[in-house]
mmCIF file of C-alpha atoms and ligand atoms in Angstrom:
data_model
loop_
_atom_site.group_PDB
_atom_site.id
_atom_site.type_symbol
_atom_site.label_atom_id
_atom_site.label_comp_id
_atom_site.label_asym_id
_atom_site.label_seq_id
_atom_site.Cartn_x
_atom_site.Cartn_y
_atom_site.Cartn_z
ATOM 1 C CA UNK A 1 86.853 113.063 116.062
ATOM 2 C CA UNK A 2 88.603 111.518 112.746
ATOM 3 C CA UNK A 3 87.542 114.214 110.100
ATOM 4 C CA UNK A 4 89.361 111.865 107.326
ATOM 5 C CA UNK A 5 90.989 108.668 106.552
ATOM 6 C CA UNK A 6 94.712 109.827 105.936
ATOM 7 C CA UNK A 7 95.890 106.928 103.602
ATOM 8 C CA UNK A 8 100.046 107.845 102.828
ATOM 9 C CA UNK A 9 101.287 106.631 99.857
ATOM 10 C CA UNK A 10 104.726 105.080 99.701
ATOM 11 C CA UNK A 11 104.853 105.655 95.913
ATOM 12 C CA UNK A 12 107.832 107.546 96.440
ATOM 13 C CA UNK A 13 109.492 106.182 99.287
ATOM 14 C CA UNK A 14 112.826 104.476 99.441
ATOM 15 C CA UNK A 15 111.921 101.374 98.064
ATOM 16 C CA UNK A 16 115.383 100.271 99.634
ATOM 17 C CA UNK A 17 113.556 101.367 103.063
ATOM 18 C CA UNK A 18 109.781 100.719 102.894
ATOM 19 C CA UNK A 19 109.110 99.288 105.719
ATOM 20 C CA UNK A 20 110.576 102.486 107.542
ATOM 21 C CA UNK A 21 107.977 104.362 105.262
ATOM 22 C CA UNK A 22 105.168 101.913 106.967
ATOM 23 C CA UNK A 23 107.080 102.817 110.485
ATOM 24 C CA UNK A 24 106.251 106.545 109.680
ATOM 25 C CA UNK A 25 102.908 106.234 108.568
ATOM 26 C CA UNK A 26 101.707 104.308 111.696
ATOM 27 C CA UNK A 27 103.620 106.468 113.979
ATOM 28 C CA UNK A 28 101.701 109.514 111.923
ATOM 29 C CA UNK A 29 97.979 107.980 113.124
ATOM 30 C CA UNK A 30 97.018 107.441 109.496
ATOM 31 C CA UNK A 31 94.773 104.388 109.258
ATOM 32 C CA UNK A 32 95.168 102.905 105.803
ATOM 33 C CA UNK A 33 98.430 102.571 103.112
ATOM 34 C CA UNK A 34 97.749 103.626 99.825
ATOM 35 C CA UNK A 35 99.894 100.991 97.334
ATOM 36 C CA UNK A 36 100.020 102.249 93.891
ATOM 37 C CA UNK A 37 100.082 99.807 91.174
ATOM 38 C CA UNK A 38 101.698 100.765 87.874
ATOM 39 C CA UNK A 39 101.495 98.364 84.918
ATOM 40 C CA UNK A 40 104.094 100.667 82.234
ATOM 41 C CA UNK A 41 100.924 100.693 79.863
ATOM 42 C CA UNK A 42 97.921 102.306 81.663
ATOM 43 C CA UNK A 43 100.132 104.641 82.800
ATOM 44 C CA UNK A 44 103.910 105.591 81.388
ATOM 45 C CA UNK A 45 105.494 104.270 84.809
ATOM 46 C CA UNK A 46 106.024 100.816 86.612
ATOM 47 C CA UNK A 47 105.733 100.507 90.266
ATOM 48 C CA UNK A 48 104.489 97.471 92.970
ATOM 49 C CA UNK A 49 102.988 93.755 92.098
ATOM 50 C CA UNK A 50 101.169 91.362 94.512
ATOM 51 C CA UNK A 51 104.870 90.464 96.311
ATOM 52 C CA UNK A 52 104.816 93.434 97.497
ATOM 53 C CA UNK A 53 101.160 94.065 99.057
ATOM 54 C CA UNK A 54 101.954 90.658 101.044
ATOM 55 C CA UNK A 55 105.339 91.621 102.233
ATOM 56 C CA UNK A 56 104.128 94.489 103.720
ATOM 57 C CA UNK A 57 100.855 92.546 105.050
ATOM 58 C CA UNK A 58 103.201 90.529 107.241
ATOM 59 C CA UNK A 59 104.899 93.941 108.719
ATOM 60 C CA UNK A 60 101.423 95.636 109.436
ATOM 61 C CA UNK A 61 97.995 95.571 110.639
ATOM 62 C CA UNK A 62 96.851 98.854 108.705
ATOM 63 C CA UNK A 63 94.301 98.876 106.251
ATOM 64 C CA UNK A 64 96.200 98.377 102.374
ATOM 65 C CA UNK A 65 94.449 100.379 100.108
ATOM 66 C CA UNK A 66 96.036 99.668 96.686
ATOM 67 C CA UNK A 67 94.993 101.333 93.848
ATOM 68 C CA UNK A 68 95.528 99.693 90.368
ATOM 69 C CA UNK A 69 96.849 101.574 87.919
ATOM 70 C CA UNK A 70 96.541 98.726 84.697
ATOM 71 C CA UNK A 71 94.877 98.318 81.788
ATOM 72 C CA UNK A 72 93.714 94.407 82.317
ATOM 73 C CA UNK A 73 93.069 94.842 86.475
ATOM 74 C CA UNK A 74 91.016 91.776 85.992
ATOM 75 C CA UNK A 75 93.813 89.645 85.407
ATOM 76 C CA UNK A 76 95.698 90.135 88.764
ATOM 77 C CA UNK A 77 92.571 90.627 91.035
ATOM 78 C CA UNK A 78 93.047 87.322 92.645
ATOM 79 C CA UNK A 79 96.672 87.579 93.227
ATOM 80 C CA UNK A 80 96.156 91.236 94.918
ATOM 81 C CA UNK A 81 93.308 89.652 96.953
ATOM 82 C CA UNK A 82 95.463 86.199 97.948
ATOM 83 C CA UNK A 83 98.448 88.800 99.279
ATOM 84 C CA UNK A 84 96.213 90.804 101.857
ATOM 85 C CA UNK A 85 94.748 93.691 100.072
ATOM 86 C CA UNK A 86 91.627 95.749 102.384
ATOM 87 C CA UNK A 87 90.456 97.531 99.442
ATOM 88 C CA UNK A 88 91.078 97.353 95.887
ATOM 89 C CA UNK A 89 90.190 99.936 93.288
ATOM 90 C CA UNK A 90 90.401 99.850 89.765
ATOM 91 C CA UNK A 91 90.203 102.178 86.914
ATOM 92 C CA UNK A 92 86.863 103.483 85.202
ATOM 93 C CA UNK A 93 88.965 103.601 81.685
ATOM 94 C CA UNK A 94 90.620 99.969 82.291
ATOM 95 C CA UNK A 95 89.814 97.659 79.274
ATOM 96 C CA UNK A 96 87.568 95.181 81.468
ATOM 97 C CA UNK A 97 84.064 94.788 82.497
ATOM 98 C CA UNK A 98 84.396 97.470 85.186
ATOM 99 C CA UNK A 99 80.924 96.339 86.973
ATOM 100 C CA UNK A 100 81.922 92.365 87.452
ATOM 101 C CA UNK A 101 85.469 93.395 88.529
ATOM 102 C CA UNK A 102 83.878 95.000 91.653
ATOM 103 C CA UNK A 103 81.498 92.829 92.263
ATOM 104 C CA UNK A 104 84.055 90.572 92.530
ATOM 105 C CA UNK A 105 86.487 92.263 94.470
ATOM 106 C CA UNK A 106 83.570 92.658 96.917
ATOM 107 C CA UNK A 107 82.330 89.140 97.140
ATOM 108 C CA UNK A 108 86.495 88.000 98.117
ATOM 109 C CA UNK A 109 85.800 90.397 100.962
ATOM 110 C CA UNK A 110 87.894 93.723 100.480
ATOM 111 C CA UNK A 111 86.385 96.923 99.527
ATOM 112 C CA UNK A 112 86.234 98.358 95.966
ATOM 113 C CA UNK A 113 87.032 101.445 94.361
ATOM 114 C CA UNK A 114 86.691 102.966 91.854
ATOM 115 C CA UNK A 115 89.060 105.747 90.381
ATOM 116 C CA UNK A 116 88.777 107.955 87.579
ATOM 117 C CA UNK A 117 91.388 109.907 85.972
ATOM 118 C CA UNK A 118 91.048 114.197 85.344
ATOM 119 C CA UNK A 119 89.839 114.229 82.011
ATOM 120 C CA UNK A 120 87.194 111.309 82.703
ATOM 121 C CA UNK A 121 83.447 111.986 83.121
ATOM 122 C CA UNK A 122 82.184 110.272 85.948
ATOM 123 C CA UNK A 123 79.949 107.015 85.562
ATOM 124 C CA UNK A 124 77.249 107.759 88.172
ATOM 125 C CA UNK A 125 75.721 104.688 87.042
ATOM 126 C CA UNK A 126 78.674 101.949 88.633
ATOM 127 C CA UNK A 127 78.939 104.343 91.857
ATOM 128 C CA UNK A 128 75.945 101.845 93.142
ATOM 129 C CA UNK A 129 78.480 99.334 93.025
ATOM 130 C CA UNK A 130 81.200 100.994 94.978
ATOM 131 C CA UNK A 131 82.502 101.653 98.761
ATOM 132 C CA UNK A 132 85.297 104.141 97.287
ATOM 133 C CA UNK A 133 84.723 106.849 94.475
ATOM 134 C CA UNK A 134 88.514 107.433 93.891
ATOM 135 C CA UNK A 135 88.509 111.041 92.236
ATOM 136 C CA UNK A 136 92.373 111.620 90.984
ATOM 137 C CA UNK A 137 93.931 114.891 91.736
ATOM 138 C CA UNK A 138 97.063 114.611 89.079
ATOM 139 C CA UNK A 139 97.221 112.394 85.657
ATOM 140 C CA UNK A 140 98.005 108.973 87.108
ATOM 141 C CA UNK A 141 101.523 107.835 86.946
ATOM 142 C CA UNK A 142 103.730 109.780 89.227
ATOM 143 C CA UNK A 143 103.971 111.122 92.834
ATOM 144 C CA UNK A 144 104.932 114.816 93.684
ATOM 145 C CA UNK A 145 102.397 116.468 90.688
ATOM 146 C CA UNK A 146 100.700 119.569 90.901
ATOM 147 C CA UNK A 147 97.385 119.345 92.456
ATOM 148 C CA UNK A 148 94.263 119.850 89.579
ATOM 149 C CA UNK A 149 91.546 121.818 91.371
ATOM 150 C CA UNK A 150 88.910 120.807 88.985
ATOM 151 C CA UNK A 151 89.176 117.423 91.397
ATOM 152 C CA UNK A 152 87.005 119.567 94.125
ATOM 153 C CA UNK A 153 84.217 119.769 91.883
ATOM 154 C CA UNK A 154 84.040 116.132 91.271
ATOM 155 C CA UNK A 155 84.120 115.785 95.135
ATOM 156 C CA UNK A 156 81.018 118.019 95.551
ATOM 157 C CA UNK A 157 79.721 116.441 92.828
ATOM 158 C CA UNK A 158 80.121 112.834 94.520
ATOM 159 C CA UNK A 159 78.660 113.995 97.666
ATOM 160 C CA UNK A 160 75.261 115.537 96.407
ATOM 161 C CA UNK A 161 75.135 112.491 94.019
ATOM 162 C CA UNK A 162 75.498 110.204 97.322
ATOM 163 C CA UNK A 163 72.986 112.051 99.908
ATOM 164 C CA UNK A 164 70.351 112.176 97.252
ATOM 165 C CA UNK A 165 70.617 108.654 96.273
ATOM 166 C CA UNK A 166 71.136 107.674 99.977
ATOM 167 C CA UNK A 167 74.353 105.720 98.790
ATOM 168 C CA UNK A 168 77.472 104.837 101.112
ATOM 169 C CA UNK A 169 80.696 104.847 99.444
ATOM 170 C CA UNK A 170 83.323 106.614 100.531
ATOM 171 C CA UNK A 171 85.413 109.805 98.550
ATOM 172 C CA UNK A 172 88.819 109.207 98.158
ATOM 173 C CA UNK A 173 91.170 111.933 96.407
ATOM 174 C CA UNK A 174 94.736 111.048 95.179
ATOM 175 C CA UNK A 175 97.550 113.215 94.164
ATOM 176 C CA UNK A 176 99.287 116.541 94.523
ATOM 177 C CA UNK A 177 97.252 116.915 98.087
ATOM 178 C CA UNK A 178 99.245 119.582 100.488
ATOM 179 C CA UNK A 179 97.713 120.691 103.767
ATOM 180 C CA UNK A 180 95.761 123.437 102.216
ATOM 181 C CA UNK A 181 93.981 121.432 99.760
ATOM 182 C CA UNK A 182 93.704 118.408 102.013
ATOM 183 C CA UNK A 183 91.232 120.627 104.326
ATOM 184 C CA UNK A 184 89.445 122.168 100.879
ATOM 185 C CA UNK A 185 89.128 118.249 100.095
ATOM 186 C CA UNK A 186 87.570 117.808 103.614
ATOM 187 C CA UNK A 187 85.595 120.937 103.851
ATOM 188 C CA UNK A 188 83.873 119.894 100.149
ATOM 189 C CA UNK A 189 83.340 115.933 101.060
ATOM 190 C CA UNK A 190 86.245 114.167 100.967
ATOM 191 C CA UNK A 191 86.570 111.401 103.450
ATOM 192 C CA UNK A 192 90.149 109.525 102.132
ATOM 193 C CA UNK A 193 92.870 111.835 101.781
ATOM 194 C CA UNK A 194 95.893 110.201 99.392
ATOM 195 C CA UNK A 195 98.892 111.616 99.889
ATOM 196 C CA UNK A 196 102.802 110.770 99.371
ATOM 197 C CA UNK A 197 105.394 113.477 98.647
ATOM 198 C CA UNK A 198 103.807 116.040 101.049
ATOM 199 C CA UNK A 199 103.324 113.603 103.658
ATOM 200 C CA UNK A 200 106.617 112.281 103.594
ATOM 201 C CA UNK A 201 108.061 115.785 104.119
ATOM 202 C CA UNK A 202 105.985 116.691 106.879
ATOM 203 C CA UNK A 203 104.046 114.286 108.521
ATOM 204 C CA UNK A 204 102.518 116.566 111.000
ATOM 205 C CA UNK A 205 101.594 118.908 108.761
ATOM 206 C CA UNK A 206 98.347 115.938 107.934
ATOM 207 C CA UNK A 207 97.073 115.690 111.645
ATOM 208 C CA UNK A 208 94.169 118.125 110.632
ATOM 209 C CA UNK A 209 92.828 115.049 108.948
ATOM 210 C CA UNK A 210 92.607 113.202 112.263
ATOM 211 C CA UNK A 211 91.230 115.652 114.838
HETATM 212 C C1 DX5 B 1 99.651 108.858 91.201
HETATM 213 C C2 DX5 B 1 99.343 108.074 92.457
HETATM 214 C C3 DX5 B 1 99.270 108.862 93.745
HETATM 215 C C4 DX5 B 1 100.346 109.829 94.020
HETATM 216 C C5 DX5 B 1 100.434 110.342 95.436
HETATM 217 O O1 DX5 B 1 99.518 108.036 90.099
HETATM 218 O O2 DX5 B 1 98.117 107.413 92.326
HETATM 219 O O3 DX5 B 1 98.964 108.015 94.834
HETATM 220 O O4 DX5 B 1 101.562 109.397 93.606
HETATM 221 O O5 DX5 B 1 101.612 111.086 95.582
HETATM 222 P P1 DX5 B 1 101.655 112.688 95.613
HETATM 223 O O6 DX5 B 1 100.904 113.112 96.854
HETATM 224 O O7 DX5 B 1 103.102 112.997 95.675
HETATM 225 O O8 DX5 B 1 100.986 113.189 94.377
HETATM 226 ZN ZN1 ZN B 2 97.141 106.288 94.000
#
């Protein structure tokens, strides 16, 4: 039984080598990619654009979750959407209407998220709106952080706020997440588990996520 999506991120892989990154993750069982998108504003860091989400479309069938890290998200939507993106999420504290953005990214057919960064209060009123509450683990930006454990408190948080309000999204959690905390994750909600320097070092070491 699949306790948890395990969605790798190739932040920090060789970009010189990414699609032996994608080689690892499918031969790992994980089900979805996690592609993190850094404008150099939101966050102090640049990463992937829209070339990059359909290169690796054409080298696999798993699920591209790609998680925008920008301060105008609305703006590239439709290019993120043309290249093959599953799911899209976008930031709570982005400087757009947050509500039409993923409405929209629902309508073209992928899934939305939405993330919010540590020091952010969540907006229990858009989480009607969502199929993935994306709670971040580390302040956005960089892979290979130290894991925040206030993040598991958000995650219970999400869950009662969910079964009470017979809602369906999904509870992602990016950042810093090692074996231990992935099954504290689990054990407290969490049904995507984000995860790039820890997976890349030991792949097995995520299998508890998938039996
Ligand atoms: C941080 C990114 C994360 C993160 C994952 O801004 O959203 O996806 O880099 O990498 P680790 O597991 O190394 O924190
Ligand atoms: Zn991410």
């Amino acid at each position: 039984m699949v306790k948890a999506i395990l969605a790798p991120s190739i932040l920090l892989y060789d970009n010189c080598d990414l699609v032996g990154g994608v080689r690892i993750i499918e031969s790992s069982g994980a089900q979805w990619i996690h592609v993190d998108v850094m404008d150099g504003h939101f966050v102090d860091n640049i990463s992937f654009g829209p070339k990059l989400v359909a290169d690796l479309r054409r080298c696999t069938d798993l699920f591209l979750d790609v998680h925008l890290m920008l301060t105008h998200p609305h703006q590239y939507l439709t290019r993120f959407i043309e290249a093959g993106a599953d799911g899209i999420t976008i930031h709570q504290e982005a400087s757009c209407n947050v509500e039409d953005q993923l409405r929209l990214i629902r309508e073209r057919g992928c899934l939305c998220g939405l993330a919010i960064k540590p020091e952010t209060a969540l907006n229990f009123e858009l989480l009607k709106f969502v199929d993935i509450a994306l709670i971040m683990g580390v302040q956005p930006g960089f892979g290979g952080q130290t894991f925040m454990p206030e993040a598991c408190d958000k995650v219970l948080r999400l869950r009662e706020f969910r079964d009470k309000n017979i809602l369906q999204y999904k509870i992602s959690v990016d950042g810093g997440i090692r074996e231990n905390v992935g099954r504290n994750l689990i054990a407290a909600g969490a049904d995507i588990i984000v995860t790039g320097s820890a997976f890349f070092s030991s792949p097995q070491d995520f299998c508890f996520c998938l039996n």
